[in-house]
Short mmCIF file of C-alpha atoms in Angstrom, two decimals:
data_model
loop_
_atom_site.label_atom_id
_atom_site.label_comp_id
_atom_site.label_asym_id
_atom_site.label_seq_id
_atom_site.Cartn_x
_atom_site.Cartn_y
_atom_site.Cartn_z
CA MET B 1 -37.91 -8.09 29.67
CA SER B 2 -36.93 -11.13 31.61
CA ALA B 3 -34.76 -13.79 29.94
CA GLU B 4 -37.81 -16.05 29.63
CA GLU B 5 -39.84 -13.30 27.98
CA GLN B 6 -37.00 -12.63 25.55
CA ASP B 7 -36.80 -16.34 24.69
CA ARG B 8 -40.55 -16.47 24.03
CA LEU B 9 -40.36 -13.35 21.86
CA ILE B 10 -37.54 -14.82 19.75
CA ALA B 11 -39.44 -18.11 19.41
CA THR B 12 -42.61 -16.31 18.32
CA ILE B 13 -40.77 -14.19 15.77
CA ALA B 14 -38.92 -17.23 14.43
CA LYS B 15 -42.18 -19.15 14.11
CA ASN B 16 -43.90 -16.35 12.21
CA LEU B 17 -40.99 -15.26 10.02
CA GLY B 18 -40.09 -18.90 9.49
CA SER B 19 -43.37 -19.41 7.68
CA ILE B 20 -42.31 -16.90 5.01
CA LYS B 21 -40.83 -18.66 1.98
CA SER B 22 -38.62 -15.79 0.85
CA ASN B 23 -35.23 -15.68 2.57
CA GLU B 24 -34.85 -12.14 1.23
CA ASN B 25 -37.81 -10.99 3.32
CA LYS B 26 -36.51 -12.83 6.38
CA ILE B 27 -33.15 -11.11 5.95
CA LEU B 28 -34.73 -7.68 5.53
CA GLU B 29 -36.83 -8.09 8.67
CA THR B 30 -33.93 -9.47 10.68
CA ARG B 31 -31.77 -6.52 9.63
CA GLN B 32 -34.36 -4.27 11.27
CA PHE B 33 -34.12 -6.25 14.51
CA TYR B 34 -30.32 -6.12 14.31
CA ALA B 35 -30.38 -2.35 13.75
CA ALA B 36 -32.53 -1.92 16.85
CA ASP B 37 -30.35 -4.19 19.00
CA HIS B 38 -27.45 -6.34 17.83
CA GLU B 39 -28.08 -9.20 20.26
CA TYR B 40 -31.77 -9.22 19.37
CA GLY B 41 -31.01 -9.42 15.65
CA GLU B 42 -28.39 -12.11 16.16
CA ARG B 43 -30.80 -14.24 18.17
CA VAL B 44 -33.51 -13.89 15.54
CA ALA B 45 -31.03 -14.74 12.76
CA LYS B 46 -29.83 -17.81 14.64
CA ALA B 47 -33.39 -18.98 15.29
CA LEU B 48 -34.16 -18.64 11.57
CA GLY B 49 -30.90 -20.27 10.48
CA LEU B 50 -29.77 -17.11 8.68
CA ASN B 51 -26.15 -16.22 8.02
CA MET B 52 -25.07 -13.14 9.99
CA ASP B 53 -22.97 -12.01 7.03
CA ASP B 54 -26.27 -11.39 5.23
CA ILE B 55 -27.65 -9.42 8.17
CA ARG B 56 -24.74 -7.08 8.95
#
């Protein structure tokens, strides 16, 4: 994906996961992204305002 496509993907994920009230669910989902690709997971975590210590 291009950098712009990656940015849009992160924004879309953050918007949708951000609507979930449970931080536990956000963390669980973000861990899956992190497991697939560390940078991807870190970008999602940052967009959601999550602590990376909870993700790793």
